[in-house]
mmCIF file of C-alpha atoms in Angstrom:
data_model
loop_
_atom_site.group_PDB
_atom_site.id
_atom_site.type_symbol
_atom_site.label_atom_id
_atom_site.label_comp_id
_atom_site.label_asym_id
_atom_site.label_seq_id
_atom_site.Cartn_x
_atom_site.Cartn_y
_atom_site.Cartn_z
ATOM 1 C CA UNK A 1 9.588 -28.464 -51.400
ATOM 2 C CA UNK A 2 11.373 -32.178 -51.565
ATOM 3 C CA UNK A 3 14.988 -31.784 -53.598
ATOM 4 C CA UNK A 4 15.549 -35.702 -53.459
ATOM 5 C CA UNK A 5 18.148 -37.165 -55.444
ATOM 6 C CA UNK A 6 17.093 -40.318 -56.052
ATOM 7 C CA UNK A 7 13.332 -41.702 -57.175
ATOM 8 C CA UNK A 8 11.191 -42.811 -54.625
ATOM 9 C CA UNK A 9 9.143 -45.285 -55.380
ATOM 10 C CA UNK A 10 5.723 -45.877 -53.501
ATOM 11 C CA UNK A 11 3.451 -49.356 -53.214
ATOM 12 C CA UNK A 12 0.437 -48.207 -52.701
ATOM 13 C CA UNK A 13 -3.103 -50.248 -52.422
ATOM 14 C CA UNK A 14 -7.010 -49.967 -51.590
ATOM 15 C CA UNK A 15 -7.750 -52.333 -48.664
ATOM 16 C CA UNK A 16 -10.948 -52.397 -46.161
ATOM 17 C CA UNK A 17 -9.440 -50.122 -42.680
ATOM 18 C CA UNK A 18 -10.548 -49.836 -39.481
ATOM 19 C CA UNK A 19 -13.795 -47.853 -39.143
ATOM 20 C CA UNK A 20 -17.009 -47.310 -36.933
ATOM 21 C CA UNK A 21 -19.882 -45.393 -36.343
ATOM 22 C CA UNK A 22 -17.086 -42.644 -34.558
ATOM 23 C CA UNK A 23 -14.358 -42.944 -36.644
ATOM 24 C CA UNK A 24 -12.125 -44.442 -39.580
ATOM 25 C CA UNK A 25 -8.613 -45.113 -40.936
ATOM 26 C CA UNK A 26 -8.133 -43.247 -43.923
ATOM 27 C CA UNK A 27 -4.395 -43.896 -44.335
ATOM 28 C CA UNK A 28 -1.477 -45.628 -43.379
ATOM 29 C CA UNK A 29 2.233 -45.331 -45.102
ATOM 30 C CA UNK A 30 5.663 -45.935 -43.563
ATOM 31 C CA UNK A 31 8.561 -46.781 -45.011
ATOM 32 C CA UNK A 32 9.650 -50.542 -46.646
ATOM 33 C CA UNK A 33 13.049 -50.835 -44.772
ATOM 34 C CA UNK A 34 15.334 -48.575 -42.461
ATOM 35 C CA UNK A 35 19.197 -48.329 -42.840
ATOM 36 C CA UNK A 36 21.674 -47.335 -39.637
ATOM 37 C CA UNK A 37 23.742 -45.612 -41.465
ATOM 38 C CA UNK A 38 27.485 -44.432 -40.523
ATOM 39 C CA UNK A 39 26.670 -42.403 -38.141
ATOM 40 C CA UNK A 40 24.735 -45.023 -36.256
ATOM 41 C CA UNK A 41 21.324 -42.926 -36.990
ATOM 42 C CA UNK A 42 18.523 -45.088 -38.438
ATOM 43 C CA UNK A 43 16.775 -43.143 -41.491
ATOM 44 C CA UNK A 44 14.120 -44.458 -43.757
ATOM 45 C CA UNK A 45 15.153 -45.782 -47.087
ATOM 46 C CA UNK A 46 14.294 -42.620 -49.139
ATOM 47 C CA UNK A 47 16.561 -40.675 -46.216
ATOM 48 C CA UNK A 48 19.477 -43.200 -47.108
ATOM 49 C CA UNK A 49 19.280 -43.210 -50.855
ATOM 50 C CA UNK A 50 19.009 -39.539 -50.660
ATOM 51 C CA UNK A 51 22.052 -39.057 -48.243
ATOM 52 C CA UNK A 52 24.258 -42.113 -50.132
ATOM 53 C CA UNK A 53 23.068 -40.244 -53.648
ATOM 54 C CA UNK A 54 21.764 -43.760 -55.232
ATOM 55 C CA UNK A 55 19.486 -46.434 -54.313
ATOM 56 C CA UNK A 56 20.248 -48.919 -51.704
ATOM 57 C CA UNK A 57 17.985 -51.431 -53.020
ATOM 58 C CA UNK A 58 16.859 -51.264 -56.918
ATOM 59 C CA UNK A 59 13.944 -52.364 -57.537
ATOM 60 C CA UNK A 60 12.659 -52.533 -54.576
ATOM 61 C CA UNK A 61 10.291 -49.960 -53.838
ATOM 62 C CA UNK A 62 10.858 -47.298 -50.917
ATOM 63 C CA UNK A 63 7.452 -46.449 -49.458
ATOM 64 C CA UNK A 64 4.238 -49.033 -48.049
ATOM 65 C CA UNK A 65 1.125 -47.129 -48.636
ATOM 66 C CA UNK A 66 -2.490 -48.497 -47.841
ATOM 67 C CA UNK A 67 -5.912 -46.132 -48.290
ATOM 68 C CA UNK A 68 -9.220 -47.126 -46.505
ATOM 69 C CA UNK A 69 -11.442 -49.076 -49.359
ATOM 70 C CA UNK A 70 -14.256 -48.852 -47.995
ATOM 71 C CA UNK A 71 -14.374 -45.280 -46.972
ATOM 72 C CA UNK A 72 -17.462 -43.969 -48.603
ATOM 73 C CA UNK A 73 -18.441 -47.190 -49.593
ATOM 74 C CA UNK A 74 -19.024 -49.605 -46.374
ATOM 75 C CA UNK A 75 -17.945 -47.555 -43.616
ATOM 76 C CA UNK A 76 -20.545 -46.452 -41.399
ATOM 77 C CA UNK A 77 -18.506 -43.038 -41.071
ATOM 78 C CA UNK A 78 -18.907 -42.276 -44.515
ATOM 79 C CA UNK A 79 -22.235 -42.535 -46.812
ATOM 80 C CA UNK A 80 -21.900 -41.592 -49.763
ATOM 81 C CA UNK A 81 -25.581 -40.971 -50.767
ATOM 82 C CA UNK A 82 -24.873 -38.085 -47.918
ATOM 83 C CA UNK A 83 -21.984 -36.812 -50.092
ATOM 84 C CA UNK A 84 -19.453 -38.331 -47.323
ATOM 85 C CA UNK A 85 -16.691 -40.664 -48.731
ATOM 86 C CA UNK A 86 -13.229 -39.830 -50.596
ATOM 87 C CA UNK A 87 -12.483 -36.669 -53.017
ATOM 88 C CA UNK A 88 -10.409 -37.774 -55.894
ATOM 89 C CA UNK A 89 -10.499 -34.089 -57.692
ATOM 90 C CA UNK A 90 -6.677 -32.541 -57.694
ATOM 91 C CA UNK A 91 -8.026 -28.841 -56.891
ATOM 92 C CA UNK A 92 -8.217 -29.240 -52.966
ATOM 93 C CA UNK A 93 -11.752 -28.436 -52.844
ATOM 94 C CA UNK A 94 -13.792 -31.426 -51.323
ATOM 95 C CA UNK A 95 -17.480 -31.297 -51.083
ATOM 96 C CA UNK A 96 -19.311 -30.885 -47.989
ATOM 97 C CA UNK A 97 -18.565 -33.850 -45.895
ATOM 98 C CA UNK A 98 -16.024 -35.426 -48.103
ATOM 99 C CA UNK A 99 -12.342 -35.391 -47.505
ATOM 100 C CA UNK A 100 -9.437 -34.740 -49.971
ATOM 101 C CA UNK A 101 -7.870 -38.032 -50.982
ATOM 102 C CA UNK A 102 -4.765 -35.830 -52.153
ATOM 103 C CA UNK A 103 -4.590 -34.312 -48.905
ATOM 104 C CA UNK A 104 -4.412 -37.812 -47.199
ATOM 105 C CA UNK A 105 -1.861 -39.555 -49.480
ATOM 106 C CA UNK A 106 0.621 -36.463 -48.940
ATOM 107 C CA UNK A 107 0.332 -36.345 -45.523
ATOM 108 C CA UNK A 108 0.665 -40.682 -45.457
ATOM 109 C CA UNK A 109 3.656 -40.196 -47.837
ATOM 110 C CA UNK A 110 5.529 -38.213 -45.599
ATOM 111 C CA UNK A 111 5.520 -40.536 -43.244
ATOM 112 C CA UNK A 112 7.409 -42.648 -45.799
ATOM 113 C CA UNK A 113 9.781 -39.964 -46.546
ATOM 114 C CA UNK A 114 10.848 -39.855 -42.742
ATOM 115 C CA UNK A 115 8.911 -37.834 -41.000
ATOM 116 C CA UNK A 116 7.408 -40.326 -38.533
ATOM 117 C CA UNK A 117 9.758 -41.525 -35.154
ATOM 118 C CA UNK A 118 11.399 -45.434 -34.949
ATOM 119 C CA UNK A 119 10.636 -44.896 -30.819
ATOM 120 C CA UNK A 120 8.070 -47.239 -29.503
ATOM 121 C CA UNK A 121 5.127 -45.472 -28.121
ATOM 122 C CA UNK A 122 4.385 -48.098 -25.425
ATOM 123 C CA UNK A 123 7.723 -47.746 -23.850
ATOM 124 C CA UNK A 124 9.819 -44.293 -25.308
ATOM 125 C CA UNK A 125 12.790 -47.309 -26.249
ATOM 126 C CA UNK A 126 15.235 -46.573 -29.149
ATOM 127 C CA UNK A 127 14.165 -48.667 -32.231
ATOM 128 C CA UNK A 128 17.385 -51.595 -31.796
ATOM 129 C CA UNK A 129 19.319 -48.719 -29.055
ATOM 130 C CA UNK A 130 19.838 -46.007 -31.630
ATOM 131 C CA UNK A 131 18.632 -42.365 -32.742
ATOM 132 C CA UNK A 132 16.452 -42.081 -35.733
ATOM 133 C CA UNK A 133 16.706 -39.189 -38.142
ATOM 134 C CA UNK A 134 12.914 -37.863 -36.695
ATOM 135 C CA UNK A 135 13.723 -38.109 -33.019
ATOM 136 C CA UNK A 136 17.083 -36.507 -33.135
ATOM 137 C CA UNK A 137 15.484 -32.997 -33.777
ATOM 138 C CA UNK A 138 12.372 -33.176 -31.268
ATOM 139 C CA UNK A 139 13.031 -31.884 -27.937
ATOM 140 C CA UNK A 140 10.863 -31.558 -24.905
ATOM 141 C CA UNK A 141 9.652 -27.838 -24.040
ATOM 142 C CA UNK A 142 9.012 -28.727 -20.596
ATOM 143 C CA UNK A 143 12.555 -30.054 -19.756
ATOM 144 C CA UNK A 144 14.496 -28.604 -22.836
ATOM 145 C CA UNK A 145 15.686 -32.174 -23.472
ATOM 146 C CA UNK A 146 16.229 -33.691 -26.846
ATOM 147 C CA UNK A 147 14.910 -36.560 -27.215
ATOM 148 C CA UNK A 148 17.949 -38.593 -27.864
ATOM 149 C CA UNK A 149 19.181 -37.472 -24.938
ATOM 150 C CA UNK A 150 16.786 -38.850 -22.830
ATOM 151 C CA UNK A 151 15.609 -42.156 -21.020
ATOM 152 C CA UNK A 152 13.308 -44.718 -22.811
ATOM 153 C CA UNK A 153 10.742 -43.484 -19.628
ATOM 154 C CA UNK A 154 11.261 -39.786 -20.221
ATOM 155 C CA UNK A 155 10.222 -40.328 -23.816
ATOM 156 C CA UNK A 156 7.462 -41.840 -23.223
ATOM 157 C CA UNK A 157 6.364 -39.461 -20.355
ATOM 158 C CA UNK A 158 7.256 -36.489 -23.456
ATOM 159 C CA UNK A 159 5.638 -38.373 -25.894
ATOM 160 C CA UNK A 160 1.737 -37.897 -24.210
ATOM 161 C CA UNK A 161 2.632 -34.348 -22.981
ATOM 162 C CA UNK A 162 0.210 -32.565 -25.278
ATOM 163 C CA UNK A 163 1.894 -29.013 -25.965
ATOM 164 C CA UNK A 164 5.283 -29.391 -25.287
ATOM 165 C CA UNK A 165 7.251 -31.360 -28.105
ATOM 166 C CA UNK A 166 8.846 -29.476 -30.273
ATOM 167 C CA UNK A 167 10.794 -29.782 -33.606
ATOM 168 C CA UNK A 168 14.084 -28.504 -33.242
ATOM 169 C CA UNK A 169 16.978 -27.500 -35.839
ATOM 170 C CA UNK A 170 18.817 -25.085 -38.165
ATOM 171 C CA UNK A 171 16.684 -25.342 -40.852
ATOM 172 C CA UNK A 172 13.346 -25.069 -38.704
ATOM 173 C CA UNK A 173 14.741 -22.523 -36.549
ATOM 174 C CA UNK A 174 15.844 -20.051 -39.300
ATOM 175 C CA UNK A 175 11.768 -19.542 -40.547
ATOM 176 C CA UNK A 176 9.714 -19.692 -37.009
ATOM 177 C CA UNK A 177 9.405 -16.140 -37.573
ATOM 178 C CA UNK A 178 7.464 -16.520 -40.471
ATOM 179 C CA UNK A 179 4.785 -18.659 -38.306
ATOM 180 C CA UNK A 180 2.001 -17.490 -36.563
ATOM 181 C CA UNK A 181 1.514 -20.311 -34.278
ATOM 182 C CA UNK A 182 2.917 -23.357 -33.094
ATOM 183 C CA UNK A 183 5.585 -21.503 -32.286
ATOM 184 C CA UNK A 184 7.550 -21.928 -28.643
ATOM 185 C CA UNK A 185 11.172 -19.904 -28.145
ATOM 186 C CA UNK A 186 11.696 -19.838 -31.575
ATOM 187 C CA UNK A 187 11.158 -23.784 -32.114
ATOM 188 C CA UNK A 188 8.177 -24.872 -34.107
#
C-alpha cells in the first residue's frame, strides 16, 4: 500500500534489451534525479516530493522506465509461436511460459519509488560520501552492522554474502511475525 502525497509521474518506453539463448532483460526503472536532502540522506525524487509534500521539479517526470521490446518477438529466450513472450492481461494469470508484464513493471517501478541502493556494487562506496534512504535500513546478519555504518570494503564484502542482508526498521520489524520466511531475529 503506497500513501504518496504527491503524483509520480513515470517515462516509460519499449526498447530492444539484452537477451540470449540463457537469458533476457525484461526491465529496467530507476529514478530521474536524487535529492540530499536536510538530513544529508540522498532519496529518490518521489522520496523527496513525498517527504517536502510537493514536487521538486514540475513537469519533470519522477521515474525512467524501459521494458524489453523484443521479448517474445526477437529474443531467442522467448518464441512466441511456443506461447513464450510478455502477458499484457491485468488478472495475474500468464500462460504457460509467458511472464506477467504487470508483475514486471511493479516490481521495475519500485525501484523508482526508492527501493533500490545509491552504493556502487563494484566498490560498497557511498553514492557522493552519503547514506541513501535504501541503505540506511539494511544491516548485515553476519556482523550486525548497518550498512551506513560500515566501510566502502565491508559493503561490498556484505553486498555478495548471499543470506545475510537484512532489511531493518520500525515499520518492518513490527510485522516479521506475520512472515513465514525470510525472516532472521525478527528482521526480514
Amino acid at each position: 500500500r503506497l500513501q504518496l502525497t504527491v503524483d509520480v509521474v513515470v517515462s516509460a518506453e519499449f526498447d530492444p534489451l539484452d537477451c540470449d539463448q540463457n537469458s533476457a532483460v525484461l526491465g529496467a526503472a530507476g529514478p530521474r534525479v536524487v535529492y540530499r536532502l536536510e538530513d544529508d540522506v540522498y532519496y529518490t525524487a518521489a522520496q523527496a516530493n513525498h517527504i517536502r509534500g510537493y514536487d521538486l521539479s514540475p513537469g519533470d517526470h519522477e521515474i525512467n522506465a524501459r521494458f524489453n521490446a523484443d521479448y517474445g518477438v526477437s529474443c531467442p529466450t522467448a518464441n512466441p509461436q511456443n506461447g513464450n513472450g510478455w502477458y499484457y492481461g491485468l488478472d495475474g494469470n500468464p500462460g504457460s511460459g509467458q511472464i506477467d508484464f504487470v508483475t514486471v513493471v511493479s516490481h521495475e517501478i519500485l525501484h523508482g519509488l526508492g527501493i533500490l541502493s545509491l552504493v556502487n556494487p563494484s566498490t560498497g562506496a557511498k553514492f557522493n560520501g552519503y547514506d541513501d534512504a535504501y541503505m540506511r535500513l539494511l544491516e548485515d546478519g553476519s556482523t550486525g552492522t548497518q550498512w551506513s555504518a560500515m566501510t566502502d570494503a565491508e559493503r561490498q564484502a556484505s553486498a555478495t554474502d548471499t543470506g545475510d542482508l537484512l532489511w531493518t526498521g520500525s515499520a518492518v520489524t513490527s510485522v516479521a511475525g506475520s512472515f513465514s520466511a525470510g525472516v532472521s531475529g525478527g528482521l526480514v
